[in-house]
Amino acid sequence: MTQSGEPVIGVASLCKCYGDIKAVDGISFEVAPGEVFGMLGPNGAGKTTTIEILEGLREPDSGTVTVFGMDVAKHAPSIKQRIGVQLQTVSLYPRLTVTELLDLFGSFYAHSVPTRQLIDAVDLGERAKARSMNLSGGQQQRLSIALALVNDPELIFLDEPTTGLDPQARRSLWELVKGLQAKGKSIMLTTHYMEEAAELCDRVAIMDHGRILEMGTVPELIGRRFKERAVFFDANPKLPAGQLGKLVGVTRAAVEDGQTVLYSLDIAGTIGAFLALADSLSVEPGNLGIRQATLEDVFLDLTGRALRD
Amino acid sequence: MRTLLGLTVANIKSLTRDRAALFWTFFFPVMFVFLFGWIFGGNGDSKVAIGVVDQDGTPVSVGLEQAFSQVSLLKVNTGSLDAEKAAMQHGDISAIVVIPKGTGSATAGSPVSIQLYVDPSNSQVSQVVEQITAQIASGFNLQLAGGTAVVGVQKVTLQSTNLSNVAYLVPSILAMALMQLGVFAAIPLVQQREKGILKRIGATPLARWKLVGSNVLMRLLVAIVDAVVILGIGLVVFNVQIVGSVLAVAGLVLLGAGAFLAIGFMLAAFLKTEEQATGVVQIVQLPMMFLSGIFFSFDFLPGFLQTVARFMPLTYLGDALRQVMVNGTQVAPLGVDIAILTGWLVVCLAIAARSFRWE
């Protein structure tokens, strides 16, 4: 869903080291206007460092970084007028109320959205007079997003917006992000939740150890590595793997966690052949199902380890 | 300008909604003024209560009794000897003067003695009462003998030499409050950095000098409020007048607050966690509080502590405020006080500006 027009973010050969640790190791990517671009990776992958360099909070060691076509190092003040920022784990002036904080942050910008409108946009109407220290985790995160929207930004950075939230609060935040996307905002977010990347992002970059391992739409990323889909059922000695491997479309048969898994390029043909075989042997296959590879599988395949460990 | 004021208001709200911070910035110094004001009670006001027992009942003995009553330092209570003894044992009075029977008819041939009951454990009060009694007695002797005193004593007071304890304490406590106000500024700064507030604001177009400026502005406003409250209590409750120029006092309040703020900012530049900040701030402020001549004169300190105190900026702020406010005796000339405070301000601010980290 990449749109035409000059990219809102352009990163080329970006490097950033902390001492001997290469936090960001020569990454390049672009984000198009109106696109939701996600960086997916485990903690310590270099996502936050990248996003904070784009926000003008850190200086890159080398590489070029542009936002709205302007060099971030040279034009930080005018870029900051047009971006919205939500940082990971920030508790704002704890003793100011939601309204006071939004008014205050609004005053930092040349143009700002009326506070009432922001409060409604993130559904904090009932907590408008509450001090930020008394908000729940989900409410604080919504406030933090409202603060990122205070200048009606064209580009919004969300750094792990749903980390630590319960599933319900996460869902409501996703709806909020989708609403922003529908309004044509460009969004760059980081996350270590695959579902979140799959749900929200037009394109995803998978990052680990400071490098981008793979980049593209979610179906692209999965299709590039996993052309097969899988049929799985409870392993049964009456259904020998050797025979199953020769069924139509099957590229590989394996036993994983007590289940037989048949990877297939022709899932319909394989299922038909498999059911016929099971019938001829009078076997009722238990817990039969089909699955497609997920981002988690892509990540596992890329790095040899799970995303959340 | 709008942003600077907005941030200043935000800082003030953060302070006034924080009970611990409120306590240290306002109630602690006010408490000190009252506490020490009452304890030391001012030389002028605190009277020595004594009992006078008139066993004679003649015009002479009544005259004697009146003579005691007229001594401004004494608060005279009259009654029977037994009643006064009981009062002394209760601690209500510090001494008893007994004018014995026959005082009125005493002559050179048959003298009488005024009896004085004193408490030897309270030697200061005993001596004062003894001297007063001796003076009154000799005055009466002269009068009775028809003689005239050849040598009299006329008392002349100079405020600088007769500085009451409270007059000494009010400017000192003001100096202490300004010191705490400035040094304690390190804590919220470290807090805001630790919580990422400084970083979050760094992602907005707000100029950093405004962030610092709003902090300075807020603290200076609080300094003025502190000064008005402390000087107001000093004036209304303890009758400590500002002898010198009010403008000079205001200038010193701002300079002092500025110097200690610079120290607070410098501390904030080097401290990483809130716990560290709260600890180090106490390590910095407590010795200053006790050694800088705030609660007792600098001269009473032993030599090496005087040397230590000569390095402390609070010594000079207290000294300058006492000189301007109540004509206090000087530790250093006013110009030196101001120069040293300015030096602390400039040096600490430069260090803070070089070393401060926003995250």
XYZ file of C-alpha atoms in Angstrom:
668
model
C 0.000 0.000 0.000
C 2.976 2.231 -0.629
C 1.781 5.593 -1.859
C 3.344 7.925 -4.333
C 5.149 11.115 -3.306
C 8.425 11.978 -1.704
C 9.167 9.742 1.283
C 8.493 11.309 4.696
C 11.402 9.371 6.150
C 14.617 8.488 4.380
C 17.361 6.561 6.139
C 20.532 5.415 4.408
C 23.441 3.460 5.918
C 22.629 4.676 9.419
C 25.071 3.646 12.166
C 25.050 4.332 15.877
C 27.391 2.801 18.440
C 27.363 2.945 22.233
C 30.937 2.140 23.133
C 31.673 -1.204 21.513
C 28.038 -2.072 20.960
C 26.678 -1.394 17.504
C 23.112 -0.402 18.389
C 22.300 0.406 14.763
C 24.511 -1.170 12.143
C 24.077 0.318 8.675
C 20.334 0.272 8.095
C 18.456 1.861 5.188
C 14.714 2.300 4.638
C 12.096 4.762 3.485
C 8.602 5.546 4.675
C 6.059 6.874 2.173
C 3.434 9.518 3.011
C 0.338 7.972 4.573
C 2.126 4.719 5.281
C 2.201 2.888 8.588
C 5.687 1.489 8.865
C 6.583 -0.891 11.657
C 9.881 -1.954 13.117
C 9.558 -5.372 14.630
C 12.238 -6.898 16.762
C 13.156 -8.097 20.221
C 14.323 -5.750 22.984
C 17.775 -4.401 22.222
C 17.390 -4.793 18.452
C 18.055 -1.078 17.871
C 14.462 0.016 17.207
C 14.338 2.724 19.853
C 17.759 4.091 18.914
C 16.628 4.374 15.283
C 13.363 6.091 16.154
C 15.087 8.494 18.565
C 17.606 9.493 15.897
C 14.669 10.258 13.592
C 13.033 12.318 16.341
C 16.194 14.392 16.675
C 16.918 13.139 20.195
C 20.162 11.359 19.305
C 22.932 12.068 16.870
C 23.827 9.382 14.326
C 27.478 8.308 14.026
C 27.212 8.019 10.255
C 24.667 7.737 7.459
C 21.991 10.108 6.227
C 18.695 10.664 7.980
C 16.006 12.854 6.426
C 12.484 13.684 7.539
C 10.201 15.493 5.061
C 13.272 15.570 2.819
C 15.235 17.660 5.373
C 18.409 16.606 7.132
C 17.439 15.899 10.741
C 20.723 17.216 12.134
C 20.342 20.588 10.391
C 16.610 21.240 10.511
C 15.570 19.725 13.839
C 13.477 22.721 15.022
C 11.306 22.910 11.897
C 10.997 19.112 11.735
C 9.924 19.015 15.379
C 7.066 21.401 14.576
C 5.627 18.808 12.183
C 6.180 15.487 13.952
C 4.387 13.892 16.862
C 6.370 11.838 19.337
C 5.384 9.191 21.821
C 8.310 7.842 23.794
C 8.631 4.500 25.471
C 8.026 4.708 29.236
C 7.590 8.342 30.049
C 5.536 9.584 32.941
C 4.932 13.272 32.462
C 4.762 15.938 35.124
C 2.936 13.615 37.529
C 1.067 16.359 39.378
C -0.387 18.113 36.344
C -3.814 17.165 35.029
C -4.549 15.774 31.585
C -5.919 19.152 30.468
C -2.984 21.086 31.910
C -0.439 18.822 30.212
C -2.136 19.099 26.830
C -2.381 22.895 27.171
C 1.276 23.073 28.181
C 2.538 20.934 25.321
C 0.288 22.805 22.900
C 2.055 26.011 23.906
C 5.376 24.577 22.677
C 4.167 24.553 19.062
C 3.383 27.275 16.557
C 0.031 25.605 15.849
C -1.872 23.344 18.174
C -5.112 21.411 18.257
C -7.691 22.521 20.872
C -7.214 20.491 24.036
C -10.879 19.443 24.237
C -10.664 17.936 20.762
C -7.551 15.926 21.698
C -9.132 14.643 24.877
C -12.156 13.455 22.898
C -9.938 11.919 20.222
C -8.262 9.624 22.762
C -11.438 9.168 24.819
C -10.117 10.656 28.073
C -13.101 12.966 28.653
C -13.875 11.561 32.092
C -10.268 11.906 33.209
C -9.666 15.426 31.879
C -9.184 16.843 35.377
C -7.246 13.871 36.773
C -3.559 14.241 37.557
C -1.451 12.174 35.197
C -0.019 10.189 38.127
C -3.510 8.837 38.871
C -4.218 7.491 35.381
C -4.219 3.761 34.592
C -1.547 2.343 32.280
C -3.859 2.392 29.272
C -5.026 5.929 30.057
C -1.441 7.133 30.410
C -0.627 5.628 27.049
C -3.648 7.347 25.508
C -2.571 10.635 27.081
C 0.879 10.079 25.699
C -0.626 9.642 22.221
C -2.793 12.739 22.674
C 0.402 14.648 23.511
C 1.946 13.298 20.302
C -1.035 14.703 18.371
C -1.045 18.120 20.008
C 0.484 19.867 16.959
C -1.626 17.979 14.383
C 1.546 16.303 13.059
C 1.988 14.889 9.566
C 4.265 12.135 10.831
C 3.824 10.316 14.136
C 6.397 8.194 15.929
C 5.074 5.582 18.339
C 7.700 3.684 20.308
C 6.193 0.465 21.634
C 2.787 2.090 22.159
C 1.134 -0.978 23.673
C 3.908 -2.530 25.753
C 2.588 -3.397 29.187
C -1.069 -2.910 28.303
C -3.781 -5.496 28.821
C -5.344 -6.971 25.651
C -8.404 -4.736 25.849
C -6.385 -1.539 26.194
C -4.152 -2.747 23.361
C -7.169 -3.243 21.090
C -8.484 0.234 21.850
C -5.084 1.714 21.063
C -4.965 -0.149 17.778
C -8.307 1.409 16.828
C -6.833 4.808 17.639
C -3.838 4.195 15.369
C -6.079 2.940 12.560
C -8.137 6.123 12.876
C -4.966 8.203 12.454
C -3.990 6.174 9.435
C -7.442 6.745 7.916
C -6.843 10.486 8.303
C -3.787 10.133 6.095
C -1.118 10.478 8.803
C 2.205 8.767 8.249
C 3.131 6.604 11.198
C 6.310 4.863 12.203
C 5.987 2.506 15.114
C 8.147 -0.025 16.875
C 6.819 -3.105 18.537
C 7.830 -6.515 19.680
C 4.343 -7.909 19.173
C 3.891 -9.656 15.817
C 0.110 -9.385 15.992
C 0.470 -5.647 16.370
C 2.757 -5.352 13.352
C 0.470 -7.588 11.308
C -2.644 -5.709 12.409
C -1.431 -2.146 11.911
C 1.479 -1.943 9.530
C 1.467 -1.522 5.782
C 5.099 -2.544 5.763
C 7.296 -4.106 8.387
C 11.058 -4.151 8.872
C 12.309 -7.040 10.980
C 15.246 -5.890 13.027
C 17.767 -7.697 15.197
C 21.234 -6.789 16.465
C 21.105 -3.383 14.804
C 20.354 -4.679 11.319
C 17.235 -4.899 9.185
C 16.931 -8.569 8.300
C 13.880 -8.389 6.069
C 11.460 -5.704 4.962
C 8.126 -5.674 3.151
C 4.380 -6.178 3.619
C 3.438 -8.952 6.020
C 2.209 -11.357 3.262
C 5.415 -10.605 1.319
C 7.591 -11.416 4.287
C 5.788 -14.670 4.926
C 5.530 -15.615 1.228
C 9.222 -14.954 0.660
C 10.241 -17.585 3.198
C 7.243 -19.820 3.527
C 5.702 -20.722 0.235
C 4.101 -23.753 1.907
C 1.188 -23.929 4.220
C 0.961 -26.749 6.718
C -1.529 -29.510 7.526
C -1.148 -30.794 11.049
C -2.723 -33.549 13.182
C -1.880 -35.653 16.232
C 0.963 -38.009 15.393
C -0.274 -41.558 14.884
C 1.941 -44.654 14.317
C -0.567 -45.930 11.795
C 0.272 -42.955 9.601
C 3.982 -43.363 8.848
C 5.882 -40.219 7.976
C 7.618 -41.914 5.075
C 4.346 -42.492 3.282
C 2.935 -39.064 4.174
C 5.981 -37.343 2.650
C 5.030 -38.715 -0.760
C 1.503 -37.239 -0.798
C 0.535 -34.635 -3.431
C 2.184 -31.231 -2.893
C 4.078 -32.183 0.292
C 7.617 -30.841 0.436
C 8.448 -32.028 3.922
C 6.845 -34.046 6.710
C 7.939 -33.624 10.295
C 6.850 -34.387 13.827
C 6.726 -31.261 16.021
C 5.482 -31.350 19.633
C 3.586 -34.606 19.183
C 1.955 -33.482 15.969
C 2.710 -34.513 12.451
C 3.135 -31.469 10.208
C 2.961 -31.693 6.429
C 4.357 -28.635 4.622
C 2.642 -28.332 1.277
C 2.672 -26.168 -1.842
C -0.806 -27.481 -2.800
C -2.788 -27.487 0.381
C -6.098 -28.620 -1.237
C -4.467 -31.551 -3.045
C -2.566 -32.600 0.037
C -5.650 -32.595 2.265
C -7.634 -34.651 -0.257
C -4.861 -37.208 -0.609
C -4.276 -37.308 3.142
C -7.945 -37.883 3.995
C -8.170 -40.659 1.376
C -5.103 -42.334 2.850
C -6.429 -42.045 6.415
C -9.760 -43.484 5.300
C -8.123 -46.434 3.561
C -6.201 -47.206 6.765
C -9.338 -46.627 8.920
C -7.611 -43.932 10.968
C -9.470 -40.933 12.405
C -6.850 -38.140 12.491
C -7.067 -36.172 15.773
C -6.938 -32.341 15.978
C -6.684 -31.885 12.272
C -5.964 -28.332 11.133
C -4.310 -26.061 8.648
C -2.054 -23.150 9.363
C -0.095 -20.545 7.538
C 3.299 -19.280 8.617
C 3.219 -16.153 10.776
C 5.652 -13.309 11.347
C 6.822 -15.272 14.346
C 7.868 -18.107 11.987
C 9.594 -15.596 9.759
C 11.494 -14.205 12.714
C 12.327 -17.680 13.983
C 13.531 -18.649 10.546
C 15.622 -15.486 10.227
C 17.272 -15.523 13.616
C 16.847 -19.034 14.949
C 15.144 -17.678 18.044
C 11.691 -16.620 19.090
C 10.658 -12.983 19.054
C 9.614 -12.861 22.663
C 12.095 -14.614 24.881
C 7.107 34.277 26.319
C 3.834 32.365 26.476
C 5.716 29.069 26.626
C 8.108 30.350 29.287
C 5.224 31.507 31.476
C 3.263 28.311 30.782
C 6.204 26.177 31.870
C 6.782 28.341 34.924
C 3.150 27.891 35.934
C 3.509 24.135 35.359
C 6.563 24.099 37.624
C 4.760 26.104 40.303
C 1.782 23.739 40.186
C 4.110 20.759 40.416
C 5.704 22.293 43.500
C 2.552 23.408 45.281
C 0.892 20.033 44.706
C 3.868 18.198 46.182
C 3.505 18.173 49.958
C 7.094 17.206 50.707
C 8.456 19.964 48.496
C 6.008 22.443 50.016
C 7.141 21.514 53.494
C 10.805 22.114 52.755
C 10.320 25.306 50.792
C 7.772 27.084 52.968
C 6.855 25.427 56.243
C 10.336 24.370 57.277
C 11.795 27.918 57.328
C 8.612 29.361 58.834
C 8.727 26.696 61.527
C 12.332 27.644 62.207
C 11.480 31.308 62.580
C 8.808 30.535 65.162
C 10.778 27.843 66.919
C 13.980 29.795 67.305
C 12.124 33.041 67.756
C 10.396 31.617 70.807
C 13.390 29.737 72.134
C 15.707 32.719 72.024
C 12.820 35.071 72.563
C 14.872 38.205 71.982
C 17.029 39.790 74.723
C 14.640 42.708 75.085
C 11.488 40.752 75.757
C 12.636 37.931 77.959
C 12.288 39.019 81.568
C 13.594 37.380 84.658
C 10.712 36.633 87.001
C 11.494 37.214 90.673
C 9.479 37.280 93.837
C 9.661 40.241 96.226
C 8.544 39.606 99.807
C 7.834 42.725 101.782
C 7.980 41.825 105.489
C 8.280 45.434 106.582
C 5.300 47.279 105.112
C 6.800 50.776 105.595
C 7.101 53.521 102.920
C 10.759 52.580 102.564
C 10.060 48.936 101.882
C 7.275 49.845 99.418
C 9.724 52.176 97.698
C 12.225 49.343 97.427
C 9.622 47.079 95.990
C 8.731 49.706 93.393
C 12.390 50.097 92.531
C 12.504 46.408 91.618
C 9.314 46.717 89.598
C 10.801 49.539 87.585
C 13.737 47.447 86.389
C 12.742 46.555 82.836
C 14.569 43.246 82.928
C 12.543 41.987 85.881
C 9.030 40.730 86.209
C 8.113 41.196 89.852
C 5.743 38.982 91.750
C 4.819 39.823 95.341
C 3.569 37.552 98.114
C 4.464 35.822 101.336
C 7.840 34.135 101.659
C 6.299 30.672 101.697
C 4.245 31.349 98.586
C 7.285 32.717 96.740
C 9.441 29.779 97.803
C 6.829 27.430 96.439
C 6.741 29.423 93.202
C 10.529 29.250 92.928
C 10.503 25.520 93.476
C 7.945 25.264 90.681
C 10.274 27.205 88.470
C 7.805 30.068 88.056
C 10.327 32.567 89.407
C 14.108 32.527 89.396
C 14.937 34.407 92.600
C 13.328 35.839 95.739
C 14.169 39.177 97.347
C 13.114 39.437 100.975
C 12.843 42.938 102.478
C 13.036 42.156 106.212
C 11.099 43.771 109.039
C 12.808 46.914 110.292
C 14.075 48.099 106.944
C 12.108 51.311 107.303
C 13.730 52.137 110.614
C 17.207 50.979 109.772
C 20.037 53.336 110.554
C 23.769 53.300 110.099
C 23.972 51.938 113.616
C 21.518 49.112 113.079
C 21.665 48.022 109.435
C 19.416 45.396 107.915
C 20.186 43.024 105.126
C 17.998 42.287 102.149
C 17.895 38.538 101.767
C 18.319 37.046 98.331
C 17.254 33.511 97.473
C 18.949 32.351 94.277
C 19.425 29.100 92.446
C 23.180 28.475 92.095
C 22.589 26.120 89.181
C 21.275 29.060 87.181
C 24.287 31.279 87.762
C 23.608 33.733 84.946
C 20.210 34.707 86.289
C 21.530 34.715 89.880
C 24.284 37.136 88.982
C 21.928 39.462 87.183
C 19.519 39.534 90.129
C 22.395 39.987 92.599
C 23.773 42.937 90.703
C 20.398 44.588 90.358
C 19.694 44.106 94.056
C 23.083 45.517 95.011
C 22.478 48.524 92.766
C 19.044 49.203 94.194
C 20.356 48.816 97.746
C 23.224 51.222 97.218
C 20.894 53.701 95.551
C 18.675 53.568 98.598
C 21.620 53.886 100.940
C 22.704 57.067 99.210
C 19.221 58.484 99.327
C 18.710 57.591 102.979
C 22.068 59.072 103.872
C 21.091 62.257 101.988
C 24.032 61.929 99.618
C 24.079 62.293 95.875
C 25.561 59.879 93.465
C 28.644 61.364 91.904
C 29.100 58.816 89.190
C 26.100 57.603 87.270
C 25.792 55.322 84.302
C 23.922 56.314 81.238
C 23.039 53.494 78.922
C 23.360 54.110 75.184
C 22.288 51.382 72.819
C 23.700 50.788 69.399
C 21.789 48.196 67.402
C 24.998 46.651 66.074
C 26.237 45.911 69.534
C 22.907 45.089 71.049
C 21.542 42.756 68.391
C 18.768 40.655 69.820
C 18.818 36.939 69.097
C 15.699 37.137 66.980
C 17.080 39.997 64.920
C 20.123 37.821 64.290
C 18.017 34.796 63.429
C 15.503 36.243 60.987
C 17.998 37.133 58.240
C 19.875 33.908 58.985
C 16.783 31.781 58.522
C 15.961 33.666 55.337
C 19.455 32.798 54.085
C 18.907 29.167 55.076
C 15.571 29.065 53.224
C 17.180 30.468 50.066
C 19.985 27.933 50.328
C 17.539 25.044 50.616
C 15.365 26.417 47.831
C 18.333 26.469 45.470
C 20.076 23.261 46.458
C 16.796 21.317 46.559
C 16.139 22.344 42.935
C 18.461 19.476 42.011
C 15.868 16.891 43.063
C 13.004 17.664 40.641
C 15.495 18.129 37.818
C 17.032 14.710 38.381
C 13.514 13.294 38.779
C 12.376 14.787 35.478
C 15.429 13.463 33.718
C 15.049 10.007 35.234
C 11.397 9.843 34.213
C 12.164 10.950 30.674
C 10.253 14.219 30.970
C 13.289 16.228 29.873
C 13.764 13.887 26.918
C 10.090 14.098 25.932
C 10.231 17.878 25.982
C 13.426 17.623 23.925
C 11.307 16.074 21.162
C 9.206 19.251 20.949
C 10.416 22.480 19.335
C 10.744 24.089 22.793
C 14.122 25.776 23.203
C 16.097 24.266 26.058
C 16.923 27.621 27.587
C 13.214 28.100 28.171
C 13.038 24.851 30.075
C 15.915 25.974 32.294
C 14.615 29.536 32.404
C 11.202 28.447 33.647
C 12.853 26.546 36.469
C 14.914 29.571 37.439
C 11.901 31.862 37.215
C 9.799 29.562 39.379
C 12.508 29.295 42.054
C 13.093 33.043 42.097
C 9.367 33.644 42.541
C 9.318 31.164 45.399
C 12.393 32.908 46.857
C 10.492 36.195 46.882
C 7.462 34.582 48.533
C 9.729 32.906 51.093
C 11.441 36.211 51.818
C 8.149 38.091 52.236
C 6.744 35.400 54.538
C 9.864 35.120 56.709
C 10.483 38.867 56.945
C 6.764 39.407 57.525
C 6.707 37.020 60.463
C 9.915 38.579 61.751
C 8.347 42.014 61.624
C 4.838 41.232 62.867
C 5.524 38.549 65.445
C 9.044 39.334 66.623
C 9.292 43.020 65.749
C 12.476 42.669 63.716
C 12.632 45.747 61.519
C 14.605 46.024 58.318
C 17.117 48.732 59.163
C 18.751 48.953 55.749
C 17.288 49.394 52.284
C 14.504 47.017 51.288
C 15.793 47.109 47.712
C 19.210 45.935 48.863
C 17.527 43.070 50.743
C 15.571 42.156 47.602
C 18.753 42.240 45.551
C 20.531 39.961 48.012
C 17.564 37.567 48.078
C 17.740 37.210 44.289
C 21.541 36.955 44.203
C 21.523 34.363 46.990
C 18.738 32.333 45.397
C 20.611 32.524 42.089
C 23.898 31.323 43.567
C 22.279 28.366 45.330
C 20.199 27.513 42.254
C 23.438 27.329 40.299
C 24.736 24.908 42.930
C 21.498 22.898 42.632
C 21.820 22.744 38.835
C 25.451 21.710 39.152
C 24.473 18.881 41.507
C 21.712 17.832 39.104
C 24.290 17.622 36.332
C 26.218 14.939 38.205
C 23.489 12.985 39.977
C 21.714 10.188 38.178
C 18.890 8.935 40.347
C 16.357 10.587 42.578
C 17.639 8.615 45.586
C 21.162 9.863 44.967
C 19.892 13.399 44.630
C 17.931 13.371 47.895
C 20.964 12.009 49.750
C 23.591 14.293 48.285
C 21.412 17.367 48.704
C 21.248 16.651 52.440
C 25.011 16.143 52.602
C 25.445 19.532 51.002
C 22.826 21.456 52.931
C 23.165 20.141 56.491
C 26.789 21.176 57.177
C 26.065 24.574 55.658
C 23.032 24.947 57.851
C 25.019 24.294 61.007
C 28.393 25.845 60.226
C 27.556 29.010 58.358
C 26.706 31.130 61.360
C 22.990 30.708 60.896
C 22.002 29.706 64.409
C 24.921 31.133 66.299
C 27.567 33.642 65.490
C 30.436 32.612 63.314
C 32.912 33.682 66.055
C 31.814 30.880 68.365
C 33.087 28.226 65.966
C 36.464 26.637 66.698
C 39.248 27.760 64.370
C 39.272 24.940 61.856
C 35.490 24.995 61.493
C 35.697 28.728 60.891
C 38.035 27.956 58.018
C 35.530 25.424 56.659
C 32.741 27.951 57.067
C 34.747 30.546 55.171
C 34.380 28.377 52.060
C 30.616 28.098 52.356
C 28.484 30.457 50.302
C 25.792 30.434 52.984
C 28.215 32.145 55.385
C 28.344 35.123 53.061
C 24.648 35.252 52.193
C 23.746 35.179 55.903
C 26.389 37.797 56.630
C 25.233 40.101 53.846
C 21.564 39.802 54.827
C 22.343 40.481 58.507
C 24.429 43.512 57.617
C 21.774 45.032 55.382
C 18.721 44.021 57.394
C 19.697 44.578 60.987
C 23.136 46.188 60.947
C 24.692 42.957 62.140
C 28.414 42.797 62.778
C 30.170 41.699 59.655
C 32.148 38.566 58.914
C 33.321 40.161 55.687
C 32.607 43.541 54.101
C 29.362 43.588 52.104
C 31.253 43.942 48.826
C 33.209 40.770 49.562
C 29.993 38.907 50.395
C 28.459 39.933 47.090
C 31.614 39.099 45.124
C 31.864 35.628 46.657
C 28.182 34.861 46.003
C 28.516 36.076 42.419
C 31.596 33.884 42.040
C 29.703 30.793 43.220
C 26.869 31.638 40.843
C 29.088 32.033 37.792
C 31.362 29.047 38.417
C 28.587 26.580 39.280
C 26.418 27.730 36.393
C 29.322 27.242 33.983
C 29.978 23.740 35.320
C 26.260 22.906 35.135
C 25.998 24.178 31.565
C 28.981 22.084 30.498
C 28.030 18.863 32.248
C 24.248 18.766 32.275
C 22.719 15.734 30.553
C 19.141 15.745 29.353
C 18.746 11.976 29.647
